[in-house]
Coordinates of C-alpha atoms in Angstrom, one line a residue:
Chain A
M1 CA 41.8 129.7 85.6
L2 CA 43.0 126.0 86.3
A3 CA 43.7 126.9 89.8
I4 CA 40.0 127.1 90.7
P5 CA 39.1 123.2 90.2
V6 CA 42.6 122.5 91.9
V7 CA 41.6 124.4 95.1
F8 CA 38.1 122.8 95.0
L9 CA 39.9 119.6 94.9
V10 CA 42.4 120.3 97.4
T11 CA 39.4 121.3 99.9
L12 CA 37.8 117.9 98.9
M13 CA 41.1 115.9 99.9
V14 CA 41.5 117.8 103.2
F15 CA 37.9 117.4 104.1
S16 CA 38.5 113.5 103.4
L17 CA 41.4 113.5 105.5
M18 CA 39.2 113.5 108.7
H19 CA 37.1 111.1 107.3
M20 CA 40.0 108.5 106.4
L21 CA 40.5 107.9 110.1
P22 CA 39.6 104.2 110.6
G23 CA 36.4 103.9 112.4
D24 CA 34.4 106.7 113.8
P25 CA 36.6 109.7 113.7
A26 CA 35.1 111.0 117.1
T27 CA 36.0 107.6 118.8
V28 CA 39.5 107.6 117.1
I29 CA 40.4 111.5 118.5
L30 CA 39.0 110.9 121.9
G31 CA 40.4 107.2 122.2
Q32 CA 38.9 104.0 123.2
E33 CA 38.3 104.9 126.9
A34 CA 36.0 107.8 126.2
T35 CA 32.7 107.9 127.3
P36 CA 29.6 107.5 124.8
E37 CA 28.5 111.1 126.1
A38 CA 31.9 112.6 125.2
V39 CA 32.1 110.9 121.8
A40 CA 28.2 111.8 121.2
A41 CA 29.2 115.7 122.2
L42 CA 32.3 115.6 119.9
R43 CA 30.3 114.0 117.1
A44 CA 27.9 116.9 117.2
E45 CA 30.6 119.6 117.6
L46 CA 31.9 118.4 114.4
G47 CA 28.8 117.7 112.6
L48 CA 29.4 114.1 112.1
N49 CA 25.9 113.0 112.5
K50 CA 25.0 114.9 109.2
P51 CA 25.2 113.3 105.5
L52 CA 28.6 113.7 104.3
P53 CA 27.8 116.2 101.4
V54 CA 26.4 118.2 104.0
Q55 CA 29.4 118.1 106.1
Y56 CA 31.5 119.2 103.4
F57 CA 29.4 121.9 102.2
D58 CA 29.1 123.3 106.0
W59 CA 33.0 122.8 106.6
L60 CA 33.7 124.5 103.0
S61 CA 31.3 127.5 103.9
G62 CA 33.1 127.9 107.3
V63 CA 36.5 128.0 105.4
L64 CA 35.2 130.5 103.1
H65 CA 34.2 132.7 106.0
G66 CA 37.7 132.0 107.6
N67 CA 36.5 129.7 110.0
L68 CA 38.6 126.4 109.9
G69 CA 37.2 125.1 113.3
N70 CA 38.3 125.1 116.9
S71 CA 41.3 123.5 118.1
L72 CA 40.4 120.0 119.9
V73 CA 43.0 120.9 122.6
D74 CA 41.8 124.3 123.9
H75 CA 39.1 125.4 121.8
T76 CA 41.1 128.2 120.1
P77 CA 40.0 129.0 116.6
V78 CA 42.4 127.1 114.3
A79 CA 42.6 130.2 111.9
Q80 CA 44.1 132.2 115.0
L81 CA 46.5 129.4 115.7
I82 CA 47.7 129.3 112.3
M83 CA 48.1 133.3 112.2
E84 CA 49.8 133.2 115.4
R85 CA 52.6 131.0 114.0
L86 CA 53.0 132.1 110.5
P87 CA 55.2 135.0 111.5
A88 CA 57.9 132.8 112.2
T89 CA 57.5 130.6 109.4
I90 CA 57.4 133.5 107.0
E91 CA 60.8 134.9 108.5
L92 CA 62.5 131.2 108.2
T93 CA 61.3 131.0 104.8
L94 CA 62.3 134.5 103.5
G95 CA 65.9 134.0 105.2
T96 CA 66.3 130.8 103.6
F97 CA 65.4 132.1 100.4
I98 CA 67.6 135.2 100.4
V99 CA 70.6 132.9 102.0
A100 CA 70.0 130.6 99.1
T101 CA 69.8 133.2 96.4
L102 CA 73.0 134.9 97.4
I103 CA 75.0 131.6 97.2
A104 CA 73.3 130.2 94.1
V105 CA 73.3 132.9 91.9
P106 CA 77.0 134.1 91.9
A107 CA 77.9 130.3 92.0
G108 CA 75.8 129.4 89.0
I109 CA 77.1 132.0 87.1
L110 CA 80.7 131.4 87.8
S111 CA 80.1 127.7 87.0
A112 CA 78.6 128.4 83.8
V113 CA 80.8 131.1 82.1
R114 CA 83.7 128.7 82.9
P115 CA 82.2 125.3 82.4
R116 CA 84.7 122.2 83.0
S117 CA 86.9 124.7 85.2
L118 CA 88.0 124.1 88.8
T119 CA 85.3 126.5 89.9
D120 CA 82.6 124.6 87.8
Y121 CA 83.8 121.2 89.0
S122 CA 83.8 122.8 92.9
G123 CA 80.4 124.3 92.2
T124 CA 79.1 120.9 91.0
L125 CA 80.4 119.2 94.0
F126 CA 78.8 121.7 96.2
A127 CA 75.5 121.3 94.8
L128 CA 75.5 117.7 94.7
C129 CA 76.3 117.6 98.3
G130 CA 73.9 120.4 99.3
M131 CA 71.0 118.5 97.7
S132 CA 72.1 115.2 99.4
V133 CA 72.7 116.5 102.9
P134 CA 69.7 115.9 105.0
H135 CA 68.9 119.6 106.4
F136 CA 67.6 118.4 109.8
W137 CA 71.0 116.8 110.5
L138 CA 73.0 119.9 109.3
G139 CA 71.1 121.8 111.8
M140 CA 72.2 119.4 114.5
M141 CA 75.9 119.8 113.3
L142 CA 75.5 123.4 113.1
I143 CA 74.0 123.5 116.7
I144 CA 76.8 121.4 117.9
L145 CA 79.8 123.5 116.3
F146 CA 78.3 127.1 116.8
A147 CA 76.0 126.7 119.9
V148 CA 77.6 124.0 122.1
K149 CA 81.3 124.2 121.1
L150 CA 81.7 127.9 120.2
G151 CA 78.6 129.3 122.3
W152 CA 78.0 132.1 119.7
V153 CA 74.3 131.6 119.3
P154 CA 71.4 129.9 121.2
A155 CA 71.1 126.2 120.1
S156 CA 67.1 126.6 120.1
G157 CA 64.4 129.1 121.0
Y158 CA 62.5 131.9 119.4
V159 CA 62.2 135.7 120.0
P160 CA 59.8 137.5 117.8
F161 CA 61.9 140.2 115.8
F162 CA 59.9 143.2 116.8
D163 CA 60.7 142.4 120.5
D164 CA 64.2 142.2 120.3
P165 CA 65.7 142.1 116.5
L166 CA 69.3 141.1 117.5
G167 CA 68.0 138.0 119.8
N168 CA 65.5 137.2 116.7
L169 CA 68.6 137.2 114.4
S170 CA 70.9 135.2 116.4
A171 CA 68.1 132.5 117.2
M172 CA 67.3 132.1 113.4
I173 CA 70.8 132.3 111.9
L174 CA 71.5 128.8 112.3
P175 CA 68.0 127.1 111.0
I176 CA 68.5 129.8 108.0
I177 CA 71.7 128.3 107.1
A178 CA 71.0 124.9 107.5
T179 CA 67.8 124.9 105.2
G180 CA 69.5 127.6 103.0
L181 CA 72.5 125.6 101.9
R182 CA 70.5 122.8 100.6
E183 CA 68.0 125.0 98.7
S184 CA 71.0 127.0 97.3
A185 CA 72.4 123.8 95.7
V186 CA 69.1 123.2 94.1
L187 CA 68.9 126.9 92.7
M188 CA 72.5 126.7 91.6
R189 CA 72.2 123.4 89.6
M190 CA 69.2 125.5 87.8
M191 CA 71.1 128.8 87.5
R192 CA 74.2 127.1 85.9
S193 CA 72.5 124.7 83.5
S194 CA 70.0 127.6 82.2
L195 CA 72.7 130.1 81.9
L196 CA 74.7 127.7 79.9
E197 CA 71.8 127.1 77.4
A198 CA 71.5 130.8 77.1
L199 CA 75.2 131.3 76.3
Q200 CA 75.1 129.1 73.5
A201 CA 72.4 131.2 71.8
D202 CA 72.9 132.9 68.7
Y203 CA 72.2 136.5 70.0
I204 CA 74.8 135.8 72.5
R205 CA 77.3 135.0 69.8
T206 CA 76.2 138.2 67.9
A207 CA 76.5 140.3 71.3
Y208 CA 80.1 139.1 71.3
A209 CA 80.7 139.8 67.7
K210 CA 79.6 143.3 68.4
G211 CA 82.7 143.7 70.8
L212 CA 80.7 144.1 74.0
K213 CA 82.5 142.7 77.1
E214 CA 82.0 139.4 78.5
R215 CA 80.6 140.8 81.8
L216 CA 77.7 143.0 79.9
V217 CA 77.1 140.1 77.6
I218 CA 76.5 137.9 80.9
L219 CA 74.7 140.4 82.9
R220 CA 72.8 142.0 80.3
H221 CA 71.8 139.6 77.5
A222 CA 72.3 136.0 78.9
L223 CA 71.1 136.1 82.8
K224 CA 67.8 137.9 81.7
N225 CA 66.8 135.2 79.5
A226 CA 68.4 132.3 81.8
L227 CA 66.1 133.8 84.8
V228 CA 62.9 132.4 83.7
P229 CA 63.5 128.5 84.6
V230 CA 65.3 129.9 87.9
V231 CA 62.1 131.8 88.9
T232 CA 60.1 128.6 88.5
T233 CA 62.5 126.7 90.4
S234 CA 62.7 129.5 92.9
G235 CA 58.7 128.9 93.4
L236 CA 59.1 125.4 93.8
V237 CA 61.9 126.1 96.5
V238 CA 59.5 128.5 98.4
A239 CA 56.8 125.7 98.2
G240 CA 58.8 123.1 99.2
L241 CA 60.3 125.0 102.2
L242 CA 56.6 125.2 103.7
G243 CA 56.9 121.4 104.0
G244 CA 60.7 121.0 104.5
L245 CA 60.7 123.7 107.5
V246 CA 58.3 121.2 109.5
I247 CA 61.8 119.6 110.7
T248 CA 63.8 122.6 111.0
E249 CA 61.3 124.3 113.4
S250 CA 61.0 121.0 115.3
I251 CA 65.1 120.9 115.8
F252 CA 65.3 124.6 116.5
S253 CA 61.9 124.9 118.6
I254 CA 60.6 127.3 116.5
P255 CA 57.0 128.0 117.1
G256 CA 56.0 128.1 113.5
F257 CA 53.6 126.8 111.2
G258 CA 55.3 123.4 110.5
K259 CA 55.6 122.7 114.7
L260 CA 52.2 123.4 114.7
I261 CA 51.1 120.8 112.6
V262 CA 53.7 118.2 114.3
D263 CA 52.3 119.3 117.7
S264 CA 48.9 118.8 116.8
I265 CA 49.5 115.3 115.5
F266 CA 50.9 114.5 118.9
N267 CA 47.9 115.9 120.7
R268 CA 45.4 113.9 118.1
D269 CA 44.1 117.5 117.3
F270 CA 42.8 116.7 113.8
V271 CA 40.9 119.6 113.2
T272 CA 44.0 121.8 113.5
V273 CA 46.0 119.3 111.3
Q274 CA 43.0 119.7 108.7
G275 CA 43.3 123.4 108.8
A276 CA 46.9 123.8 108.8
V277 CA 47.0 121.3 105.7
L278 CA 44.5 123.0 103.8
V279 CA 46.4 126.3 104.4
S280 CA 49.5 125.0 103.4
A281 CA 48.3 123.6 100.3
L282 CA 46.4 126.8 99.3
L283 CA 49.5 128.9 100.0
I284 CA 51.4 126.8 97.4
V285 CA 48.6 127.5 94.9
L286 CA 49.1 131.0 95.4
I287 CA 52.8 130.8 95.1
N288 CA 52.4 129.2 91.7
L289 CA 50.3 131.7 90.5
L290 CA 52.6 134.2 91.6
V291 CA 55.4 132.4 89.8
D292 CA 53.0 132.4 86.6
I293 CA 52.5 136.4 87.0
L294 CA 56.3 136.9 87.3
H295 CA 56.8 134.7 84.3
F296 CA 54.7 137.3 82.4
I297 CA 56.9 140.2 83.7
I298 CA 60.3 138.7 83.2
D299 CA 59.5 137.0 79.6
P300 CA 57.1 138.9 77.6
R301 CA 57.2 136.1 75.1
I302 CA 55.2 134.3 77.3
K303 CA 52.2 136.8 77.4
S304 CA 52.3 137.1 73.5
G305 CA 52.1 133.1 73.2
K306 CA 55.6 132.8 71.3
E307 CA 57.7 130.1 72.4
V308 CA 60.4 130.6 74.8
G309 CA 63.9 129.7 74.4
Chain B
M1 CA 49.4 81.1 69.8
S2 CA 49.3 83.0 66.3
R3 CA 51.4 86.0 65.8
T4 CA 49.6 89.0 64.3
A5 CA 51.3 91.4 61.9
A6 CA 51.6 94.1 64.3
D7 CA 54.2 92.0 66.1
S8 CA 56.5 92.7 63.4
V9 CA 56.8 96.4 63.5
P10 CA 59.8 96.6 63.2
T11 CA 60.7 93.1 63.0
P12 CA 61.4 91.1 66.3
D13 CA 65.1 90.5 65.1
Q14 CA 65.7 94.3 64.2
T15 CA 64.2 95.5 67.6
Q16 CA 66.2 93.0 69.7
T17 CA 69.2 93.9 67.9
R18 CA 68.5 97.5 68.4
R19 CA 67.5 97.2 71.9
E20 CA 71.0 95.2 72.5
S21 CA 73.1 97.8 71.2
Q22 CA 71.3 100.6 73.0
W23 CA 72.1 98.9 76.0
E24 CA 75.7 98.1 75.4
D25 CA 75.8 101.8 74.4
F26 CA 74.2 102.8 77.6
F27 CA 76.4 100.9 79.8
R28 CA 79.5 101.8 77.6
R29 CA 78.7 105.5 78.5
F30 CA 77.8 105.2 81.9
A31 CA 80.9 103.1 82.8
R32 CA 83.0 106.5 81.4
N33 CA 80.9 108.8 83.8
K34 CA 83.0 108.7 86.9
L35 CA 80.2 110.2 89.2
A36 CA 77.7 108.1 88.0
V37 CA 79.9 104.9 88.6
A38 CA 80.5 106.4 92.2
G39 CA 76.9 106.5 92.8
A40 CA 76.5 102.9 91.7
V41 CA 79.4 101.9 93.9
I42 CA 77.4 103.5 96.8
F43 CA 74.3 101.7 95.7
V44 CA 75.7 98.2 95.5
F45 CA 77.2 98.9 99.2
L46 CA 74.1 99.8 100.4
I47 CA 72.5 96.7 99.1
L48 CA 75.4 94.5 100.2
T49 CA 75.1 96.3 103.6
A50 CA 71.5 95.8 103.9
V51 CA 71.5 91.9 102.7
F52 CA 74.4 90.8 104.9
A53 CA 73.7 93.0 108.2
P54 CA 73.6 90.0 110.4
W55 CA 77.0 89.0 109.3
I56 CA 78.2 92.6 109.5
S57 CA 76.9 93.7 112.5
T58 CA 78.7 93.1 116.0
H59 CA 75.9 93.1 118.1
D60 CA 72.1 92.8 118.2
P61 CA 70.8 96.4 117.0
I62 CA 67.7 96.2 119.6
Y63 CA 68.3 93.8 122.3
D64 CA 72.0 94.0 123.2
Q65 CA 71.5 96.4 125.7
D66 CA 74.3 97.2 128.1
Y67 CA 73.9 99.8 130.7
S68 CA 77.3 99.9 132.1
A69 CA 78.3 101.0 128.8
I70 CA 76.0 103.8 127.8
L71 CA 77.2 106.8 125.4
Q72 CA 80.7 105.3 125.2
S73 CA 83.0 106.9 122.6
P74 CA 84.3 104.8 119.7
G75 CA 86.9 102.2 121.1
H76 CA 87.6 98.5 120.9
N77 CA 83.9 96.8 121.8
H78 CA 82.2 99.3 120.0
L79 CA 83.5 100.5 116.6
L80 CA 81.4 103.4 116.6
G81 CA 80.6 103.8 120.5
T82 CA 77.0 103.2 122.0
D83 CA 73.9 104.9 122.4
D84 CA 71.7 105.8 125.5
L85 CA 70.8 102.2 126.0
G86 CA 74.3 101.2 125.4
R87 CA 73.5 99.7 122.3
D88 CA 76.3 99.3 119.6
T89 CA 75.9 102.2 117.0
F90 CA 77.6 100.6 114.2
S91 CA 75.5 97.6 114.4
R92 CA 72.2 99.8 114.4
L93 CA 73.5 101.8 111.6
V94 CA 74.2 98.7 109.5
Y95 CA 70.8 97.5 110.2
G96 CA 69.6 101.2 109.3
A97 CA 70.6 100.4 105.8
R98 CA 68.0 97.7 105.4
L99 CA 65.2 99.8 106.7
S100 CA 66.3 102.8 104.4
L101 CA 66.6 100.6 101.4
E102 CA 63.1 99.0 102.1
A103 CA 61.7 102.7 102.5
A104 CA 63.3 103.5 99.1
V105 CA 62.1 100.3 97.3
V106 CA 58.6 100.2 98.6
S107 CA 57.6 103.6 98.8
V108 CA 58.9 104.4 95.0
G109 CA 57.5 101.0 94.2
I110 CA 54.1 102.0 95.3
A111 CA 54.5 105.3 93.2
L112 CA 55.5 103.3 90.3
V113 CA 52.9 100.7 90.3
I114 CA 50.0 103.3 90.6
G115 CA 51.8 106.3 88.8
V116 CA 53.2 104.8 85.6
P117 CA 49.9 102.9 84.3
I118 CA 47.9 106.1 85.0
G119 CA 50.3 108.1 83.4
L120 CA 50.7 105.6 80.4
V121 CA 46.9 105.5 79.8
C122 CA 46.4 109.1 80.2
G123 CA 49.2 110.0 77.8
Y124 CA 48.0 107.6 75.4
F125 CA 44.4 108.1 75.3
R126 CA 44.2 111.8 76.5
G127 CA 40.8 113.4 76.3
F128 CA 38.3 114.7 78.9
W129 CA 39.4 112.1 81.7
D130 CA 42.9 113.0 81.2
E131 CA 43.0 116.6 81.0
W132 CA 40.0 117.5 83.6
I133 CA 40.2 114.8 86.1
V134 CA 43.3 112.8 86.3
M135 CA 45.7 115.8 85.9
R136 CA 43.6 118.1 88.1
I137 CA 43.6 115.6 90.8
V138 CA 47.5 115.3 90.0
D139 CA 47.7 119.0 90.3
A140 CA 45.7 119.0 93.7
M141 CA 48.2 116.6 95.0
Q142 CA 51.0 118.5 94.0
A143 CA 49.6 121.5 95.8
F144 CA 50.2 119.8 99.1
P145 CA 54.0 120.1 100.5
S146 CA 55.2 116.5 100.2
L147 CA 56.4 116.3 103.7
I148 CA 53.2 117.8 105.1
L149 CA 51.0 115.3 103.2
A150 CA 53.2 112.4 104.4
L151 CA 52.9 114.0 107.7
A152 CA 48.9 114.4 107.8
M153 CA 48.6 110.7 106.1
A154 CA 50.8 109.2 108.9
A155 CA 48.7 111.1 111.3
V156 CA 45.4 109.3 109.7
L157 CA 46.9 106.0 109.2
G158 CA 48.7 105.8 112.6
G159 CA 52.5 106.2 113.1
G160 CA 55.0 103.2 112.3
F161 CA 57.6 102.3 109.7
G162 CA 55.1 100.7 107.5
N163 CA 52.4 103.4 107.3
A164 CA 55.2 106.4 106.7
I165 CA 56.6 104.6 103.8
I166 CA 53.0 104.3 102.4
A167 CA 52.5 108.0 102.9
I168 CA 55.7 108.7 101.3
G169 CA 54.7 106.6 98.3
I170 CA 51.5 108.1 97.6
G171 CA 53.0 111.4 97.9
F172 CA 55.5 110.4 94.7
I173 CA 52.6 109.0 92.8
P174 CA 51.7 112.7 91.2
S175 CA 55.2 113.1 89.7
F176 CA 55.4 109.6 88.2
V177 CA 52.0 110.2 86.6
R178 CA 53.1 113.5 85.3
I179 CA 56.6 112.2 83.7
T180 CA 55.1 109.4 82.2
R181 CA 52.0 110.8 80.7
S182 CA 54.7 113.7 79.2
Q183 CA 56.9 111.0 77.6
V184 CA 54.4 108.9 76.4
M185 CA 52.6 111.8 74.8
S186 CA 56.1 112.3 73.0
V187 CA 56.6 109.0 72.0
T188 CA 53.0 108.4 70.9
N189 CA 53.8 110.9 68.2
Q190 CA 56.4 109.0 66.7
E191 CA 56.4 107.1 63.4
F192 CA 57.1 103.6 64.9
V193 CA 53.8 104.0 67.0
Q194 CA 52.0 105.1 64.0
A195 CA 53.3 102.0 61.8
A196 CA 52.3 99.6 64.3
R197 CA 48.9 101.4 64.5
A198 CA 48.6 101.3 60.3
V199 CA 49.2 97.2 60.7
G200 CA 46.4 96.9 63.0
A201 CA 47.9 96.6 66.5
N202 CA 45.4 97.1 69.1
D203 CA 46.1 100.0 71.8
W204 CA 46.9 97.9 74.7
R205 CA 49.6 96.1 72.5
I206 CA 50.9 99.4 71.3
M207 CA 51.1 101.0 74.9
F208 CA 52.9 98.2 76.7
L209 CA 55.1 96.6 73.5
H210 CA 56.0 99.9 71.8
V211 CA 55.3 103.1 74.0
L212 CA 56.2 102.2 77.4
P213 CA 59.8 100.5 76.7
N214 CA 60.4 103.7 74.7
S215 CA 59.5 106.0 77.6
L216 CA 61.2 104.5 80.2
A217 CA 64.3 106.6 80.3
P218 CA 63.0 109.4 82.4
I219 CA 61.1 107.5 84.7
L220 CA 64.4 105.7 85.4
V221 CA 65.8 109.0 86.3
Q222 CA 62.8 109.7 88.5
T223 CA 63.1 106.4 90.1
T224 CA 66.6 106.8 91.2
L225 CA 65.9 110.5 92.4
A226 CA 62.6 109.4 94.4
M227 CA 64.5 106.8 96.1
A228 CA 66.8 109.7 97.6
S229 CA 64.0 111.5 98.6
A230 CA 62.3 108.8 100.0
I231 CA 65.3 107.9 102.5
I232 CA 65.5 111.5 103.4
A233 CA 61.5 111.4 104.2
E234 CA 61.4 108.6 106.2
A235 CA 64.0 109.7 108.3
G236 CA 62.4 112.9 108.8
L237 CA 59.3 111.1 109.7
S238 CA 61.1 109.0 112.0
Y239 CA 63.2 111.8 113.5
L240 CA 59.8 113.5 114.1
G241 CA 58.5 110.2 115.8
L242 CA 56.2 109.3 113.0
G243 CA 57.9 106.6 111.3
A244 CA 60.0 103.8 112.8
K245 CA 59.7 103.5 116.4
P246 CA 62.6 104.8 118.5
E247 CA 64.2 101.3 119.6
E248 CA 64.1 100.3 115.6
P249 CA 67.2 100.8 114.1
S250 CA 66.2 103.5 111.5
W251 CA 69.0 106.3 110.9
G252 CA 65.9 108.8 111.4
S253 CA 65.0 107.6 114.9
M254 CA 68.8 107.4 115.8
L255 CA 68.9 111.2 115.1
N256 CA 65.9 111.4 117.1
V257 CA 67.6 109.8 120.1
A258 CA 70.9 111.7 119.4
Q259 CA 68.9 115.0 119.6
G260 CA 68.8 114.7 123.3
Y261 CA 72.6 114.2 123.9
L262 CA 74.1 116.6 121.4
T263 CA 76.1 118.4 124.4
I264 CA 77.4 115.0 125.9
D265 CA 77.9 112.9 122.9
P266 CA 78.0 114.7 119.6
L267 CA 79.0 111.8 117.6
L268 CA 75.7 109.8 118.3
A269 CA 74.2 112.4 115.7
F270 CA 76.9 112.6 113.5
W271 CA 77.0 108.7 112.2
P272 CA 73.5 108.3 111.1
G273 CA 73.3 111.9 109.4
L274 CA 76.6 110.9 107.8
A275 CA 74.9 107.4 106.4
I276 CA 72.1 109.4 105.2
F277 CA 74.0 111.6 103.2
L278 CA 76.3 109.1 101.7
V279 CA 73.3 107.0 100.5
V280 CA 71.5 109.9 99.3
L281 CA 74.5 111.5 97.8
G282 CA 74.8 108.0 95.9
F283 CA 71.4 108.0 94.6
N284 CA 71.6 111.4 93.4
L285 CA 74.9 110.8 91.6
L286 CA 73.5 107.6 90.0
G287 CA 70.3 109.7 89.0
D288 CA 72.1 112.4 87.6
G289 CA 74.6 110.0 85.7
I290 CA 71.8 108.0 84.2
R291 CA 70.3 111.2 82.9
E292 CA 73.7 112.5 81.4
V293 CA 74.3 109.1 79.8
L294 CA 70.6 109.2 78.4
D295 CA 70.6 112.8 77.5
P296 CA 74.3 113.6 76.2
K297 CA 73.4 117.1 75.7
L298 CA 73.4 117.6 79.5
D299 CA 77.0 116.5 79.5
R300 CA 78.8 119.8 79.0

């Protein structure tokens, strides 16, 4: 329900972006050397001659019909450009999320069940370092080690998965590890603290008192309740990746959604920037909505309005 | 100036004594937290490096170019080697501390100055404007991935270090509004605020003298953690070429230059990244430490 005004405000903000350009947007886009005819043509193409509210509703109507405008560089529809770039970003996001979860969940559980042990301290240190390391630098260090020194994988480039699955995996493994390690640190901390809290609950003491084995108590009772905040954090991680991958894609020359934004900024292609920023924000609203739905599925108490915890 | 009865809720002496003992308690617990102290040491080291950069550096970070000594390994004349224009890497790293500190302080400062008063007023008064206007704008702003928002704003405002940190700061505003608002909402319900109201203190006095000082703990933690994010974001934007110019000794722009020489001189990329990592680690340790000190339940 609250997503509707948010989406409306998002469209308003993205629309305003173009109008925040200092001076006449057409002149800013084309540069000071542009002829008055070229500026007038671009103004007409972008509808800048109309009153601002009319411009907004024209643009919004186009967006609702899937028309995000045409690139100022080669006049390709922006929606088509985004659709071409999304698969690489989605693959990178999924890969990162899988790597992050595979590291974070077991590490978080081990840390939580043995608090203040060597395992716990090692996990905490890993998480702190993982959260502090700039993933673009980690990406460079991985390139130096695995691509330059050892020559195991290519330093950069991208092959679509269905064209060459092995080539695709060898090109994607470094960027996935570079971003996955960082995100695993965030998830691991949440897994640890959430499971620690769950393990102190009365029902866990009851489960132990019934004589259940530790493994069963943790996996069947505590973990399920500890997952709610982890799912929320996972949603935030996936949403954050849309922004974080901008730099990863640039380092590894992956033609993804983030690189489209960066390239468009340098090409002064503000129509593409506008469309891509809108899509990124709408994707995040969608991810947040999916996380809410997942909460209902994992924890029925949320559906019935009872307090969690 | 005459004092109203509201000033004595609780009595100034009692408040003063309570605050002093709270601060003493805070510092005592902080000093016992080794990781937090390590974070504070890194933070102080960053400040000292930034302040004394002209005395610590051995060369001018921009103008001392030696084309006969490009991409040199660490050695006698150049502690950490040289870059593609023969500039001293150590000196550029030292001056980079200034830009990183500036990015952290200014961008988080912007977010604090705008976000905290909005959160304070919204959390205290609540109502239609808070629920349906301000918080929905905050939601909408948080729908944008932070780096993409910063990129888009840097694109609109134009590249450059100054615009990059303004863009980063604007991106932080929603989180400060949200944190301040939720903390203010919980503090406003406490008895001492109701007592202040009962003796006739006006809303603005209650907000700034009673509610805000008691809401500062989570804002302080968020400030420290946001500074860590700001340093990474500035480095990221500069790496992409939308922050500091390549000649400026920003750690991000140093990484941008180093990317072209990964096969020839890997160390050129190693040092600025290590500096970012250590400083961000320091801020994260400090933030975590302050949080643990303020909320002992977390320390288990």
